[in-house]
Amino acid sequence: MLRRARIRRVRGGTIRIDLPDHERELLQRVLPQLRELLTADESDERTRRLFPVAFPDDTEAEGEYQRYMHSELVTSRLSALDAVESTVTAKELTEEQAVAWMQSINSVRLVLGSLLDVSEELELDNLPADHPQIETYALYAYLSMLLGELVDALSR
Amino acid sequence: MEAMPTGEAATLGPGALETATAPTTAPVEVEEPTSDVAVVSQRPWVVLVWNDPINLMSYVTYVLQKVFGYNLAKAESLMWDVHTKGRAVVSSGKREESEIYVFRLHEHGLWATMQLDD
């Protein structure tokens, strides 16, 4: 029998979210850490991928871009986080809220991916169970799966 | 863009922009010795998306559709270019609009840069 997608589009563009409580609780624990990183005073190497360089060949233009856009990017990410945290127990999301979930989950993945320095060759199945960062890899893998489910639902 | 070599798209871009902007900008530029700048500004800005090991392929496809309004086929073709060639030109146009596109791609966590087309 075909299993129904846990995250799927239902009538009128609404996105149905059938996630067990423990997955929602995991998000509730992880997301505040992203907020903490985003609102930290000092720049942190872990957020490097959240603020990419826009003008790699033009220092002046890059400085200007960062001056104006860095705080805009922080604001945008914080408002996505607000939207996720206020709907983390919801069974149905609007399209906009689902996009906020997608953005926030991917932001966490970008932080974890930088932390783990993941490469295209990463094969999670081949990691030894006693790898010192196995829990971080597990979280990364879980969020990748969840993001994939959200993207599939939103793409329909 | 899409599957055709980016070089071809690049040569079409500047010509089109030149003819479109030359008549309106020329009279304004006459009084100022900024002809070099004027020539430079007629080259379009291109937005590039770079391959990275973190972003999912389905996610990149979705974001390209959402940000640029591309259909699925076009977005997928660009995503495959990014994935297999390391980068792809995803748009070409004025500096201001390119900056907004780059910002929106950054908002979604894509590794996007912009530069004058060469």
Short mmCIF file of C-alpha atoms in Angstrom, two decimals:
data_model
loop_
_atom_site.label_atom_id
_atom_site.label_comp_id
_atom_site.label_asym_id
_atom_site.label_seq_id
_atom_site.Cartn_x
_atom_site.Cartn_y
_atom_site.Cartn_z
CA MET A 1 0.00 0.00 0.00
CA LEU A 2 1.25 3.49 -0.80
CA ARG A 3 1.98 5.54 2.26
CA ARG A 4 0.44 8.97 2.26
CA ALA A 5 3.03 11.75 2.39
CA ARG A 6 3.46 13.17 5.88
CA ILE A 7 3.58 16.64 4.42
CA ARG A 8 1.20 17.28 1.56
CA ARG A 9 -0.83 19.93 -0.15
CA VAL A 10 -4.54 19.73 0.58
CA ARG A 11 -7.46 21.85 -0.56
CA GLY A 12 -6.94 25.50 -1.31
CA GLY A 13 -3.16 25.38 -1.17
CA THR A 14 -3.01 24.55 2.52
CA ILE A 15 -0.09 22.33 3.54
CA ARG A 16 -1.01 19.45 5.82
CA ILE A 17 1.71 18.52 8.36
CA ASP A 18 1.45 15.07 9.95
CA LEU A 19 4.50 14.95 12.18
CA PRO A 20 4.74 13.14 15.51
CA ASP A 21 5.20 15.23 18.64
CA HIS A 22 8.81 14.22 19.16
CA GLU A 23 9.79 15.66 15.79
CA ARG A 24 8.04 18.91 16.60
CA GLU A 25 9.78 18.98 19.99
CA LEU A 26 13.10 18.51 18.24
CA LEU A 27 12.38 21.56 16.08
CA GLN A 28 11.41 23.49 19.22
CA ARG A 29 14.81 22.68 20.70
CA VAL A 30 16.86 23.36 17.59
CA LEU A 31 15.30 26.58 16.27
CA PRO A 32 16.13 28.79 19.30
CA GLN A 33 19.78 27.91 18.71
CA LEU A 34 19.54 29.36 15.22
CA ARG A 35 17.98 32.50 16.70
CA GLU A 36 20.86 32.72 19.14
CA LEU A 37 23.43 32.46 16.35
CA LEU A 38 21.62 35.05 14.24
CA THR A 39 21.36 37.58 17.05
CA ALA A 40 24.88 37.11 18.40
CA ASP A 41 26.95 40.30 18.39
CA GLU A 42 30.08 38.76 17.01
CA SER A 43 30.22 37.11 13.64
CA ASP A 44 30.46 33.39 13.96
CA GLU A 45 32.14 31.05 11.50
CA ARG A 46 29.13 28.73 11.76
CA THR A 47 26.86 31.31 10.11
CA ARG A 48 29.24 31.80 7.17
CA ARG A 49 26.93 30.03 4.71
CA LEU A 50 23.94 32.13 5.83
CA PHE A 51 25.62 35.29 4.56
CA PRO A 52 27.28 34.50 1.25
CA VAL A 53 29.53 36.90 -0.62
CA ALA A 54 27.61 38.69 -3.38
CA PHE A 55 30.48 40.40 -5.22
CA PRO A 56 33.53 38.11 -5.06
CA ASP A 57 35.62 40.34 -7.39
CA ASP A 58 34.67 43.75 -6.04
CA THR A 59 35.59 44.57 -2.46
CA GLU A 60 33.86 47.94 -2.49
CA ALA A 61 30.55 46.65 -3.85
CA GLU A 62 30.75 43.71 -1.47
CA GLY A 63 31.25 46.03 1.52
CA GLU A 64 28.23 48.03 0.46
CA TYR A 65 26.11 44.93 -0.09
CA GLN A 66 26.97 43.58 3.35
CA ARG A 67 26.37 46.97 4.97
CA TYR A 68 22.82 47.09 3.67
CA MET A 69 21.85 43.48 3.21
CA HIS A 70 23.38 41.67 6.17
CA SER A 71 20.86 43.07 8.63
CA GLU A 72 18.07 42.54 6.07
CA LEU A 73 19.05 38.88 5.88
CA VAL A 74 19.05 38.61 9.67
CA THR A 75 15.60 40.25 9.85
CA SER A 76 14.23 37.98 7.14
CA ARG A 77 15.55 34.86 8.88
CA LEU A 78 14.23 35.96 12.27
CA SER A 79 10.76 36.59 10.89
CA ALA A 80 10.79 33.14 9.25
CA LEU A 81 11.80 31.71 12.64
CA ASP A 82 8.92 33.56 14.33
CA ALA A 83 6.53 32.06 11.80
CA VAL A 84 7.84 28.54 12.39
CA GLU A 85 7.89 28.79 16.17
CA SER A 86 4.31 30.03 16.26
CA THR A 87 3.11 27.15 14.04
CA VAL A 88 5.38 24.35 15.22
CA THR A 89 2.45 22.37 16.66
CA ALA A 90 0.03 23.21 13.83
CA LYS A 91 -1.52 20.50 11.68
CA GLU A 92 -2.00 22.80 8.73
CA LEU A 93 0.12 25.61 7.36
CA THR A 94 -0.51 28.32 4.84
CA GLU A 95 1.83 28.31 1.86
CA GLU A 96 3.68 31.28 3.36
CA GLN A 97 4.17 29.50 6.69
CA ALA A 98 5.38 26.37 4.92
CA VAL A 99 7.94 28.47 3.03
CA ALA A 100 9.09 29.89 6.39
CA TRP A 101 9.53 26.30 7.66
CA MET A 102 11.52 25.50 4.56
CA GLN A 103 13.75 28.56 4.97
CA SER A 104 14.40 28.02 8.66
CA ILE A 105 15.10 24.32 8.33
CA ASN A 106 17.49 25.00 5.49
CA SER A 107 19.23 27.71 7.54
CA VAL A 108 19.88 25.16 10.27
CA ARG A 109 21.14 22.70 7.65
CA LEU A 110 23.53 25.34 6.33
CA VAL A 111 24.92 25.87 9.82
CA LEU A 112 25.24 22.14 10.51
CA GLY A 113 26.68 21.48 7.06
CA SER A 114 29.35 24.13 7.62
CA LEU A 115 30.05 22.77 11.08
CA LEU A 116 30.47 19.25 9.70
CA ASP A 117 32.20 20.54 6.57
CA VAL A 118 30.04 18.19 4.48
CA SER A 119 31.05 17.36 0.94
CA GLU A 120 29.22 15.92 -2.05
CA GLU A 121 30.76 12.57 -1.20
CA LEU A 122 29.15 12.40 2.23
CA GLU A 123 27.48 9.03 2.73
CA LEU A 124 25.68 9.07 6.03
CA ASP A 125 25.09 5.32 5.97
CA ASN A 126 28.82 4.68 6.04
CA LEU A 127 29.57 6.72 9.16
CA PRO A 128 30.67 4.58 12.11
CA ALA A 129 28.12 4.59 14.93
CA ASP A 130 30.75 5.85 17.36
CA HIS A 131 31.77 8.83 15.20
CA PRO A 132 32.27 11.77 17.59
CA GLN A 133 29.83 13.94 15.60
CA ILE A 134 27.29 11.24 14.88
CA GLU A 135 24.46 13.13 16.59
CA THR A 136 25.10 16.23 14.53
CA TYR A 137 25.14 14.12 11.37
CA ALA A 138 21.88 12.48 12.45
CA LEU A 139 20.23 15.86 12.97
CA TYR A 140 21.55 17.04 9.60
CA ALA A 141 20.17 13.92 7.91
CA TYR A 142 16.81 14.29 9.61
CA LEU A 143 16.46 17.95 8.62
CA SER A 144 17.47 17.08 5.04
CA MET A 145 14.65 14.53 4.92
CA LEU A 146 12.15 16.97 6.42
CA LEU A 147 13.17 19.70 4.01
CA GLY A 148 12.78 17.27 1.10
CA GLU A 149 9.26 16.48 2.27
CA LEU A 150 8.38 20.18 2.49
CA VAL A 151 9.82 20.93 -0.95
CA ASP A 152 7.89 18.01 -2.47
CA ALA A 153 4.64 19.27 -0.96
CA LEU A 154 5.26 22.87 -2.00
CA SER A 155 6.27 21.87 -5.54
CA ARG A 156 2.88 20.28 -6.16
CA MET B 1 20.27 30.45 -20.77
CA GLU B 2 18.96 26.99 -19.86
CA ALA B 3 20.83 24.23 -21.65
CA MET B 4 22.48 26.42 -24.28
CA PRO B 5 26.06 27.52 -23.61
CA THR B 6 26.04 30.58 -21.40
CA GLY B 7 28.44 32.32 -23.78
CA GLU B 8 25.73 32.53 -26.41
CA ALA B 9 23.23 34.02 -24.02
CA ALA B 10 25.89 36.45 -22.88
CA THR B 11 26.44 37.88 -26.36
CA LEU B 12 22.73 38.35 -26.92
CA GLY B 13 22.29 40.24 -23.68
CA PRO B 14 24.52 43.31 -24.06
CA GLY B 15 23.39 44.06 -27.63
CA ALA B 16 19.78 44.04 -26.63
CA LEU B 17 20.39 46.28 -23.65
CA GLU B 18 22.53 48.75 -25.64
CA THR B 19 19.87 49.40 -28.24
CA ALA B 20 17.25 49.67 -25.54
CA THR B 21 19.09 52.18 -23.36
CA ALA B 22 21.25 54.17 -25.77
CA PRO B 23 18.64 56.67 -27.03
CA THR B 24 17.42 57.63 -23.58
CA THR B 25 20.75 57.76 -21.72
CA ALA B 26 22.87 59.41 -24.42
CA PRO B 27 21.58 63.03 -24.06
CA VAL B 28 22.00 62.91 -20.29
CA GLU B 29 25.56 61.65 -20.46
CA VAL B 30 26.74 64.35 -22.91
CA GLU B 31 27.53 67.01 -20.33
CA GLU B 32 29.47 64.72 -18.03
CA PRO B 33 32.79 63.10 -18.91
CA THR B 34 31.53 59.69 -17.91
CA SER B 35 31.52 57.95 -21.26
CA ASP B 36 33.63 55.09 -19.83
CA VAL B 37 31.13 54.50 -17.08
CA ALA B 38 28.28 54.67 -19.57
CA VAL B 39 29.90 52.00 -21.73
CA VAL B 40 30.51 49.78 -18.73
CA SER B 41 26.97 50.19 -17.46
CA GLN B 42 25.59 48.90 -20.74
CA ARG B 43 27.01 45.49 -20.04
CA PRO B 44 24.38 43.52 -18.16
CA TRP B 45 24.88 42.13 -14.71
CA VAL B 46 24.60 38.40 -14.43
CA VAL B 47 23.53 36.48 -11.36
CA LEU B 48 25.33 33.18 -10.81
CA VAL B 49 24.37 30.29 -8.59
CA TRP B 50 27.23 28.06 -7.47
CA ASN B 51 27.19 24.40 -6.66
CA ASP B 52 27.38 23.57 -2.98
CA PRO B 53 27.21 20.26 -1.15
CA ILE B 54 24.48 21.31 1.30
CA ASN B 55 21.50 22.53 -0.70
CA LEU B 56 19.21 19.78 -1.98
CA MET B 57 18.65 19.61 -5.73
CA SER B 58 14.86 19.68 -5.33
CA TYR B 59 15.20 22.70 -3.07
CA VAL B 60 17.38 24.61 -5.56
CA THR B 61 14.85 23.86 -8.32
CA TYR B 62 11.99 25.09 -6.14
CA VAL B 63 13.80 28.30 -5.16
CA LEU B 64 14.68 29.13 -8.79
CA GLN B 65 11.00 28.76 -9.71
CA LYS B 66 9.89 30.88 -6.79
CA VAL B 67 12.43 33.70 -7.13
CA PHE B 68 12.46 34.03 -10.94
CA GLY B 69 9.08 32.60 -11.86
CA TYR B 70 10.74 30.03 -14.11
CA ASN B 71 8.76 26.96 -15.05
CA LEU B 72 9.82 23.56 -13.75
CA ALA B 73 11.71 22.56 -16.91
CA LYS B 74 13.78 25.75 -16.96
CA ALA B 75 14.48 25.67 -13.22
CA GLU B 76 15.52 22.02 -13.38
CA SER B 77 17.78 22.61 -16.34
CA LEU B 78 19.53 25.48 -14.49
CA MET B 79 19.80 23.34 -11.36
CA TRP B 80 21.50 20.58 -13.38
CA ASP B 81 23.90 23.14 -14.85
CA VAL B 82 24.77 24.26 -11.33
CA HIS B 83 25.19 20.68 -10.20
CA THR B 84 27.25 19.37 -13.11
CA LYS B 85 29.18 22.48 -14.23
CA GLY B 86 29.69 24.01 -10.81
CA ARG B 87 27.69 27.15 -11.56
CA ALA B 88 25.06 28.63 -13.84
CA VAL B 89 23.98 32.08 -14.95
CA VAL B 90 20.42 32.29 -13.66
CA SER B 91 19.57 35.81 -14.78
CA SER B 92 20.94 38.76 -16.71
CA GLY B 93 19.85 42.37 -16.41
CA LYS B 94 20.22 45.66 -14.57
CA ARG B 95 22.36 45.98 -11.48
CA GLU B 96 19.53 46.94 -9.12
CA GLU B 97 17.29 44.05 -10.08
CA SER B 98 20.23 41.64 -9.99
CA GLU B 99 20.98 42.77 -6.45
CA ILE B 100 17.42 42.01 -5.40
CA TYR B 101 17.64 38.57 -6.99
CA VAL B 102 20.93 37.86 -5.20
CA PHE B 103 19.39 38.95 -1.92
CA ARG B 104 16.37 36.71 -2.42
CA LEU B 105 18.60 33.77 -3.30
CA HIS B 106 20.68 34.47 -0.18
CA GLU B 107 17.47 34.61 1.85
CA HIS B 108 16.85 31.03 0.75
CA GLY B 109 20.42 30.01 1.45
CA LEU B 110 21.61 29.61 -2.12
CA TRP B 111 25.19 30.48 -2.92
CA ALA B 112 24.62 33.34 -5.39
CA THR B 113 26.97 36.03 -6.67
CA MET B 114 26.71 38.76 -9.30
CA GLN B 115 29.12 40.34 -11.73
CA LEU B 116 29.24 42.37 -14.92
CA ASP B 117 28.87 40.06 -17.88
CA ASP B 118 32.13 39.49 -19.74
#
